[in-house]
XYZ file of C-alpha atoms in Angstrom:
602
model
C -0.012 0.071 0.169
C 0.627 3.533 -0.730
C 2.885 4.886 2.550
C 4.837 8.135 3.641
C 8.336 7.639 4.567
C 9.641 10.853 5.365
C 8.455 14.997 5.452
C 10.710 17.677 5.419
C 10.690 21.567 4.682
C 13.583 22.766 2.226
C 13.585 26.288 4.258
C 14.320 26.617 8.015
C 12.197 30.023 7.989
C 8.715 30.393 6.095
C 8.528 33.662 4.488
C 5.471 35.881 3.534
C 5.338 35.509 -0.314
C 7.684 32.717 -0.545
C 6.358 29.073 -1.383
C 6.214 26.479 0.852
C 6.593 23.003 -0.829
C 7.414 19.809 1.465
C 9.802 17.330 0.258
C 7.794 13.673 0.548
C 9.382 10.446 0.141
C 7.043 7.845 -0.754
C 6.898 3.974 -0.666
C 4.889 2.668 -3.434
C 2.803 -0.521 -3.006
C 5.438 -2.437 -5.343
C 8.067 -1.411 -2.510
C 9.837 1.307 -4.312
C 10.690 4.652 -2.878
C 9.827 7.382 -4.813
C 9.571 11.563 -4.556
C 6.306 11.602 -7.189
C 2.937 13.235 -6.389
C 0.142 10.972 -6.128
C -3.159 13.488 -6.314
C -6.774 12.494 -6.165
C -6.591 13.091 -10.147
C -3.794 10.379 -10.641
C -4.569 7.667 -7.604
C -2.078 4.840 -7.193
C -3.379 1.528 -6.209
C -6.732 2.954 -5.241
C -4.829 5.512 -3.102
C -3.774 8.872 -2.964
C -2.536 11.716 -1.263
C -4.515 14.600 0.694
C -2.893 17.708 2.048
C -3.770 20.298 4.585
C -2.011 23.122 6.184
C -2.624 25.102 9.480
C -2.219 28.173 10.969
C -1.469 28.001 14.891
C -2.822 31.476 16.253
C -2.062 32.193 20.044
C -4.221 34.479 22.091
C -1.154 36.143 22.986
C 0.268 38.682 20.426
C 3.543 38.116 18.927
C 6.220 40.391 17.078
C 9.325 39.379 15.439
C 12.549 41.065 15.663
C 13.220 43.096 12.258
C 16.962 42.235 12.544
C 16.817 38.651 13.788
C 13.199 37.272 12.345
C 13.507 33.871 14.099
C 13.535 35.932 17.376
C 10.361 37.367 19.218
C 10.729 41.147 19.637
C 11.056 42.431 23.366
C 11.143 46.289 22.373
C 9.781 48.552 20.145
C 11.535 51.928 18.348
C 9.139 54.680 18.955
C 10.688 56.936 16.236
C 9.616 54.699 13.536
C 5.988 54.773 15.137
C 5.979 58.951 14.636
C 7.643 58.510 11.310
C 5.405 55.908 10.007
C 7.970 53.566 9.133
C 6.349 50.271 8.504
C 5.985 48.752 11.888
C 7.733 45.370 10.971
C 10.828 47.368 10.891
C 10.547 49.016 14.579
C 10.785 45.529 16.481
C 13.932 44.387 17.966
C 14.696 41.464 20.164
C 17.096 43.232 22.583
C 18.283 46.302 23.697
C 21.947 45.198 22.317
C 20.095 44.222 18.780
C 18.713 47.677 18.410
C 22.149 49.082 19.392
C 24.312 46.932 17.158
C 21.445 47.783 14.096
C 21.301 51.593 14.816
C 23.818 52.645 12.128
C 21.507 50.773 9.599
C 18.289 51.865 11.477
C 18.788 55.217 11.456
C 18.900 55.317 7.688
C 15.180 54.504 8.042
C 14.539 57.501 10.105
C 16.698 59.601 7.485
C 14.580 58.307 4.641
C 11.153 58.795 6.150
C 12.417 62.234 7.138
C 13.593 62.911 3.669
C 10.733 61.602 1.806
C 8.358 64.689 3.113
C 8.428 67.744 0.713
C 7.908 71.222 1.301
C 4.286 71.049 1.516
C 4.066 68.251 4.250
C 3.205 65.594 1.419
C 4.866 62.049 1.496
C 6.985 61.840 -1.665
C 6.268 58.875 -3.690
C 9.065 56.421 -3.859
C 10.133 53.931 -6.517
C 10.240 50.287 -4.977
C 8.684 51.681 -1.723
C 5.517 52.284 -3.416
C 5.127 48.564 -4.707
C 6.531 47.198 -1.081
C 3.764 48.929 0.757
C 1.109 47.501 -1.304
C 2.668 44.349 -2.448
C 4.957 42.546 0.102
C 2.627 42.754 2.920
C 5.110 43.758 5.470
C 3.436 46.956 6.279
C 0.715 44.703 7.796
C 0.575 46.360 11.514
C -1.790 43.574 12.959
C 0.701 41.003 14.363
C -2.251 39.476 16.274
C -4.190 36.493 16.066
C -6.753 37.850 13.639
C -9.364 35.407 12.239
C -8.688 33.942 8.690
C -10.535 35.542 5.831
C -13.588 34.408 4.769
C -12.202 32.381 1.726
C -9.027 30.836 0.637
C -7.310 30.335 -2.918
C -3.895 29.216 -1.495
C -2.254 26.917 -4.003
C -4.406 25.483 -7.023
C -7.541 24.308 -4.846
C -10.679 26.398 -5.626
C -12.335 28.525 -3.233
C -13.487 27.261 0.005
C -14.918 28.501 3.471
C -11.910 28.677 6.342
C -12.475 26.659 9.311
C -11.249 26.552 12.783
C -10.314 22.894 13.640
C -9.405 23.040 17.232
C -9.104 25.127 19.864
C -7.250 24.273 23.248
C -4.569 25.703 25.479
C -4.991 29.024 24.358
C -4.395 28.302 20.707
C -6.544 28.142 17.495
C -5.966 26.249 14.464
C -7.001 27.848 11.603
C -6.910 25.559 7.971
C -5.445 27.843 5.469
C -4.399 25.707 2.610
C -5.423 22.315 0.986
C -2.414 21.926 -1.647
C 0.807 20.858 -1.512
C 2.376 23.884 -1.775
C 1.288 27.011 0.351
C 2.364 30.357 0.380
C 2.500 32.485 3.491
C 0.314 35.685 3.596
C 0.812 38.677 5.861
C -1.880 36.949 8.354
C 0.581 34.367 8.967
C 3.398 36.754 10.511
C 4.497 35.558 13.648
C 2.554 32.215 13.868
C 3.599 28.472 13.133
C 2.503 26.653 10.450
C 1.848 22.909 10.290
C 1.578 20.609 7.058
C -0.656 17.599 7.007
C -0.186 14.770 4.575
C -2.249 11.200 4.919
C -2.894 8.581 2.445
C -6.464 8.536 1.698
C -8.710 5.485 0.277
C -9.954 6.697 -3.347
C -13.364 4.710 -2.857
C -14.379 5.647 0.736
C -12.267 8.924 0.559
C -11.284 8.070 3.847
C -7.699 8.390 5.772
C -5.692 5.534 6.126
C -3.337 5.503 9.084
C -2.237 8.528 11.149
C -1.294 11.599 9.281
C 2.021 12.861 8.720
C 2.691 16.217 10.020
C 5.472 18.798 10.392
C 5.534 22.112 12.165
C 7.267 25.332 10.781
C 9.318 28.034 12.697
C 7.170 31.539 12.982
C 6.427 32.902 9.902
C 8.562 36.361 9.350
C 7.429 39.250 6.870
C 9.895 39.427 3.851
C 12.583 41.757 4.362
C 12.258 45.013 2.493
C 15.363 46.928 1.512
C 15.142 50.649 1.638
C 13.412 52.571 -1.230
C 15.670 53.690 -3.808
C 14.287 56.985 -5.474
C 14.726 58.538 -8.615
C 17.084 61.509 -8.458
C 16.490 63.909 -11.356
C 19.606 65.207 -13.282
C 18.492 67.089 -15.958
C 17.680 70.278 -13.848
C 14.109 70.226 -14.020
C 12.082 70.506 -11.000
C 9.803 67.515 -11.710
C 10.394 63.836 -12.897
C 7.352 63.563 -14.632
C 3.897 62.556 -13.480
C 2.370 59.659 -12.093
C 0.343 57.457 -14.718
C -2.604 55.180 -13.921
C -0.058 52.133 -13.225
C 1.414 54.520 -10.682
C 4.772 54.596 -12.925
C 6.969 57.737 -13.026
C 6.860 58.947 -16.858
C 7.007 62.041 -19.071
C 6.130 62.533 -22.557
C 9.140 61.465 -24.689
C 10.925 59.730 -21.494
C 11.705 56.318 -20.804
C 13.526 54.191 -18.145
C 15.964 51.633 -18.322
C 16.800 48.962 -15.838
C 20.388 46.927 -15.761
C 20.478 44.326 -13.313
C 22.581 40.977 -12.835
C 20.354 38.922 -10.698
C 22.932 36.432 -9.666
C 22.188 32.913 -11.339
C 21.135 30.180 -8.801
C 23.783 27.875 -10.007
C 26.317 30.712 -8.506
C 24.607 31.235 -5.182
C 26.275 28.638 -3.291
C 26.401 28.603 0.594
C 30.095 28.248 0.539
C 30.495 31.532 -1.645
C 27.952 33.304 0.116
C 28.301 31.586 3.827
C 27.287 35.178 5.452
C 23.895 35.085 3.824
C 21.248 32.764 5.595
C 20.243 29.640 4.046
C 16.730 30.594 3.832
C 17.711 33.853 2.032
C 19.964 32.131 -0.575
C 17.462 29.529 -1.511
C 15.735 30.122 -4.893
C 11.998 29.962 -4.018
C 12.755 33.057 -1.703
C 15.240 34.987 -3.927
C 12.871 34.831 -7.095
C 10.184 36.338 -5.354
C 12.368 38.879 -3.856
C 13.804 39.746 -7.052
C 10.443 39.996 -9.022
C 9.105 42.196 -6.378
C 12.194 44.481 -7.008
C 12.193 44.277 -10.689
C 8.466 45.091 -10.849
C 8.737 47.474 -8.425
C 11.208 49.777 -10.525
C 8.449 49.965 -13.231
C 11.143 50.316 -16.139
C 10.043 50.669 -19.507
C 13.044 48.220 -20.423
C 14.367 45.817 -18.521
C 18.041 44.171 -18.878
C 19.106 41.073 -16.681
C 22.019 39.139 -16.627
C 22.875 35.721 -15.076
C 19.129 34.793 -16.175
C 19.020 30.468 -16.056
C 17.393 29.318 -18.915
C 14.995 27.271 -17.010
C 14.307 30.190 -14.677
C 13.529 32.521 -17.592
C 10.965 29.798 -19.621
C 9.313 28.978 -16.159
C 9.389 32.317 -13.989
C 10.476 35.439 -15.348
C 8.644 35.269 -18.481
C 5.345 34.150 -17.553
C 5.560 36.471 -14.342
C 6.849 39.912 -16.452
C 4.210 38.997 -18.820
C 1.581 39.643 -16.211
C 3.234 42.953 -15.538
C 2.784 43.915 -19.467
C 6.509 42.985 -20.642
C 7.468 41.425 -23.760
C 10.176 38.958 -23.136
C 13.614 38.324 -25.328
C 16.337 35.899 -24.213
C 19.641 34.713 -25.507
C 21.175 31.482 -23.383
C 25.301 31.439 -23.082
C 26.558 28.878 -25.504
C 27.587 25.361 -23.895
C 31.225 24.793 -25.429
C 32.579 25.137 -22.003
C 30.000 24.532 -19.765
C 29.394 21.201 -18.634
C 26.255 20.928 -16.717
C 22.608 20.883 -17.432
C 21.758 22.853 -20.351
C 18.327 23.886 -18.767
C 20.394 25.604 -15.490
C 22.958 27.619 -17.892
C 22.310 31.281 -17.828
C 21.821 33.858 -20.058
C 20.694 37.666 -21.163
C 17.266 38.522 -20.870
C 15.866 41.764 -21.999
C 12.199 42.615 -21.307
C 10.237 45.662 -22.437
C 6.663 47.059 -21.694
C 4.314 46.728 -24.641
C 2.548 49.624 -24.149
C 5.652 51.491 -24.808
C 7.683 50.122 -27.411
C 7.287 47.094 -30.143
C 9.591 44.791 -30.999
C 11.527 45.579 -34.533
C 14.574 43.169 -34.569
C 16.915 41.337 -32.582
C 20.301 40.422 -33.009
C 22.390 37.491 -31.137
C 26.123 37.703 -30.816
C 28.162 34.576 -29.496
C 31.539 35.252 -28.653
C 32.586 31.602 -29.320
C 31.658 32.072 -33.028
C 33.898 35.045 -33.191
C 36.375 33.150 -31.714
C 36.491 30.405 -34.025
C 36.383 32.911 -37.109
C 39.154 35.033 -35.509
C 41.659 32.019 -35.005
C 40.471 31.089 -38.581
C 42.207 34.121 -40.332
C 44.471 35.765 -37.356
C 46.115 32.466 -35.761
C 48.766 30.052 -36.692
C 47.418 26.553 -37.370
C 49.631 25.029 -34.553
C 48.273 27.583 -31.922
C 44.506 27.052 -32.990
C 43.397 24.700 -30.471
C 45.370 26.634 -27.764
C 43.974 30.046 -29.220
C 40.147 28.589 -28.969
C 40.605 27.133 -25.241
C 41.742 30.682 -24.278
C 38.882 32.857 -26.134
C 36.234 30.023 -25.672
C 34.021 31.377 -22.865
C 30.482 30.923 -23.706
C 29.614 34.570 -23.381
C 26.894 35.933 -25.446
C 25.364 39.568 -26.089
C 21.761 40.262 -26.779
C 20.728 43.130 -29.087
C 17.196 44.333 -29.648
C 16.010 47.046 -31.855
C 12.862 48.665 -30.535
C 10.151 51.173 -31.756
C 8.803 53.734 -29.392
C 5.092 53.897 -29.235
C 5.245 57.340 -27.656
C 5.670 60.571 -29.276
C 8.823 62.724 -29.070
C 7.708 65.987 -27.723
C 8.801 68.853 -29.525
C 10.106 66.515 -32.138
C 10.322 68.067 -36.107
C 8.914 65.123 -37.738
C 6.225 63.720 -35.330
C 5.598 60.991 -38.086
C 8.935 59.595 -37.882
C 9.710 56.441 -36.396
C 11.677 56.626 -33.338
C 14.095 53.920 -32.854
C 15.926 52.482 -30.226
C 18.778 49.961 -29.873
C 19.576 47.993 -26.538
C 22.384 45.797 -26.094
C 22.661 43.553 -23.001
C 25.774 41.386 -22.026
C 27.569 39.601 -19.499
C 31.445 39.435 -20.214
C 32.142 36.689 -17.897
C 35.915 36.198 -18.070
C 38.424 34.945 -15.627
C 40.456 38.200 -14.217
C 43.895 36.392 -15.512
C 42.119 36.603 -19.319
C 42.448 40.422 -19.617
C 43.191 40.286 -23.318
C 39.693 37.743 -23.788
C 37.819 40.603 -21.993
C 38.984 43.579 -24.004
C 38.421 41.329 -27.240
C 34.952 40.644 -26.257
C 33.906 44.467 -25.581
C 35.724 45.405 -28.687
C 33.736 42.695 -31.041
C 30.362 43.694 -29.422
C 31.363 47.378 -30.314
C 32.290 46.662 -33.674
C 28.959 45.018 -34.154
C 26.823 48.004 -32.886
C 28.847 50.250 -35.198
C 27.570 48.227 -37.871
C 24.093 48.812 -36.676
C 24.756 52.452 -36.039
C 25.960 52.719 -39.876
C 22.676 51.414 -41.554
C 20.560 53.343 -39.329
C 20.473 56.717 -37.499
C 19.455 55.077 -34.028
C 20.073 55.949 -30.252
C 21.671 53.249 -28.563
C 22.418 51.642 -24.926
C 24.782 49.310 -23.796
C 23.830 47.614 -20.720
C 25.431 44.681 -18.786
C 27.949 43.215 -16.245
C 31.342 43.649 -18.005
C 33.251 42.470 -15.136
C 35.347 45.270 -15.357
C 36.133 48.144 -12.805
C 36.521 51.886 -14.019
C 39.786 52.707 -15.427
C 40.386 49.119 -16.809
C 40.965 48.663 -20.680
C 37.279 47.251 -21.352
C 36.005 50.272 -19.422
C 38.370 52.855 -21.293
C 37.476 51.335 -24.535
C 33.520 51.917 -23.809
C 33.466 55.306 -22.174
C 36.610 56.990 -23.918
C 36.179 55.444 -27.401
C 39.753 53.885 -27.241
C 42.515 52.532 -25.069
C 45.780 54.078 -24.153
C 48.518 51.912 -25.899
C 50.501 52.264 -22.745
C 47.392 50.637 -20.460
C 49.240 48.196 -18.445
C 46.625 45.190 -19.261
C 47.446 45.265 -22.777
C 50.319 43.518 -21.838
C 48.677 40.555 -21.745
C 48.055 39.118 -25.125
C 49.801 36.052 -25.851
C 47.917 35.288 -29.000
C 48.579 38.957 -30.390
C 44.870 39.280 -30.962
C 44.803 43.117 -29.576
C 47.481 44.267 -32.059
C 47.838 46.796 -33.169
C 46.469 49.112 -30.323
C 45.727 51.381 -32.584
C 42.552 49.384 -33.972
C 41.084 49.240 -30.082
C 38.636 51.997 -31.037
C 35.424 52.900 -31.801
C 33.084 55.505 -33.261
C 29.909 55.473 -31.037
C 29.441 58.440 -28.535
C 29.031 56.339 -25.547
C 28.729 58.015 -22.025
C 28.127 56.477 -18.766
C 24.433 57.045 -17.734
C 25.518 57.663 -14.011
C 28.292 60.410 -14.597
C 25.783 63.149 -14.202
C 25.967 62.246 -10.403
C 29.923 62.916 -10.403
C 29.482 66.231 -12.296
C 25.831 67.579 -11.135
C 25.076 69.947 -8.674
C 22.011 70.689 -6.585
C 19.444 69.288 -4.475
C 19.774 65.623 -3.736
C 23.034 65.359 -6.171
C 25.650 66.338 -3.279
C 24.784 63.256 -1.662
C 24.824 61.054 -4.266
C 28.408 62.420 -5.536
C 29.788 61.146 -2.149
C 29.013 57.757 -3.678
C 30.578 58.245 -6.800
C 34.283 57.760 -7.874
C 34.912 61.523 -9.315
C 38.075 60.452 -11.321
C 36.189 58.177 -13.450
C 32.691 59.163 -13.034
C 31.657 56.267 -11.945
C 29.770 54.494 -8.673
C 31.885 53.636 -6.055
C 30.482 50.173 -6.202
C 27.486 47.974 -8.254
C 28.978 44.655 -6.345
C 29.538 44.204 -3.071
C 30.861 40.967 -1.595
C 32.641 40.237 1.633
C 35.877 39.741 -0.458
C 35.365 42.258 -3.301
C 33.510 45.830 -3.262
C 33.673 47.665 -6.790
C 31.773 48.637 -9.856
C 31.619 45.758 -12.553
C 28.193 46.996 -14.047
C 27.210 49.861 -16.271
C 24.572 51.640 -18.698
C 26.060 53.503 -21.778
C 24.250 55.678 -23.859
C 24.814 57.671 -27.046
C 25.461 61.237 -26.042
C 24.048 62.587 -29.403
C 20.920 61.060 -29.393
C 19.847 60.624 -25.990
C 19.677 62.393 -22.571
C 19.815 61.525 -19.015
C 16.859 63.090 -17.307
C 16.910 60.964 -13.555
C 19.179 58.509 -12.039
C 18.108 55.864 -9.383
C 20.069 56.551 -6.347
C 22.892 54.844 -5.381
C 23.545 52.618 -2.037
C 26.105 53.107 0.161
C 27.635 51.016 2.688
C 25.284 52.588 5.563
C 22.250 51.044 3.636
C 23.639 47.968 3.882
C 23.462 45.778 7.105
C 26.227 46.214 9.599
C 28.897 43.471 9.163
C 27.149 41.884 6.108
C 27.426 41.910 2.560
C 25.379 41.136 -0.697
C 23.351 38.886 -1.293
C 21.379 39.663 1.878
C 17.799 38.836 3.036
C 16.931 42.343 1.694
C 18.933 42.234 -1.594
C 18.826 39.121 -3.313
C 21.977 39.534 -5.694
C 25.531 40.281 -5.127
C 25.071 43.169 -7.494
C 22.480 46.481 -7.070
C 20.477 47.331 -10.078
C 21.025 50.342 -12.308
C 18.136 52.588 -13.610
C 18.256 55.556 -15.598
C 15.547 57.871 -17.369
C 16.227 58.743 -20.539
C 14.726 61.507 -23.200
C 15.193 61.237 -26.677
C 16.884 64.256 -28.664
C 15.241 66.336 -31.209
C 17.681 66.104 -34.153
C 18.090 68.765 -36.657
C 16.965 67.779 -40.320
C 20.072 66.843 -42.466
């Protein structure tokens, strides 16, 4: 007969908004062991599995610590209450906890104070608006409130909530009837109970005792400090809020670039400082989605997106928010793992703002093969390919704007935009390969520019710090022949050095923060390296902090209107790094608002 051998949960701590799917080990009637589900729609030997989830609610109110979510809170910051900061962030488990977290906690107060404008109205904040309505963390009722009148958790249809037991000051509410359950804000501070029992198909009665497991207390999804869009164009307003809550104005559009950290690379060995539950993909994917959707960008360029995660999660989820998806998986000449878990570059755009015109796919491995055929001696071809072939790709998309360019001389003219999205993932010692890949991409973009008068954006993780040869090539259009990184060139692929140029008028989108003056810009300038006009960091791990990610734009056809504010080290929790429970990648997102320039007629 069908029997349950083992039940356990993949995560130590249940989190609001993150699916809980228990792991079940079953013994079939033929004595074989399996992890396959046995639903009522596909019974096995006249039996199936029935699931139930319960919330245990105590008569005693429970609040959890905002720093140590597995601990109960013993004190509350009254400053948070007065500043109307989400109540979940105001709780601490001890005076020492509050003291240790003060450097980070103070930033919440500073942001709350700065979010009130001269008229006393609360300023809308990108990401903050989404979190206040979408994540459930601002639910202040951490009490034993009754369940809602009906439930939709899992795939089960609506059914009445049921109080199944009450004893010893506890009430058990049935909250789900499918294998998977997603904790809600009502579950915060409460223990959940999962129950699985074998049921006879004919009588619908349970066979034997149910298998149960208890979770720890449900915690709210940690929410990072909201990042605001800072105007840099000198105008007073960033635009108006449209019906969807997005900041927009006529002729402008926003672009997000973000390396989301592939699950393949998110190992507990590499990121031992991040709690295991916060490093798990079920948690990170929901947290990343909340963040990405919260920015409400018109164009989204993501790197390190696993093939299966694109198909099964990001494409369908972002489709619900009005985005069309394009994807280029890395090639697999080097990668030896499962083809479904190899990562790549994903570009999304809002259908109401842009339409797709054309897509180009750049495979650097193919370019390497072409190069070795003509530029490398036969005896060196194998060694050359071993050095050059790194599976990296670039996704280039040509879009057409559906909105008008305010003040344009030719209102009927098509407004095209070329967006390149890449991840140059090359070992640090192969500096020649990194420079060659960036140069190859730029030459391809030059060909597109020569065929059409088109504004361009180059987004991605280039794994190159400001001042490096690849960065110089992108930002300056050339590389100094005496640059020390050019000394690493065993295949002579970078010679003559005079060829390392391009004619695209590229400028780093974040450079206005280093040059600008005025309200809000001075604070951002302190987060910039004024010698390179780049952020101090876009990647922050325990072993490295520096800038690797960029958005470049053609300055003769686009202007920067606003930029997403940068993080500083005070914004990250003390004695930690990325990823963290608040930020689910080791990179930070970059976002810029652009305006199409009106060009004079030729």
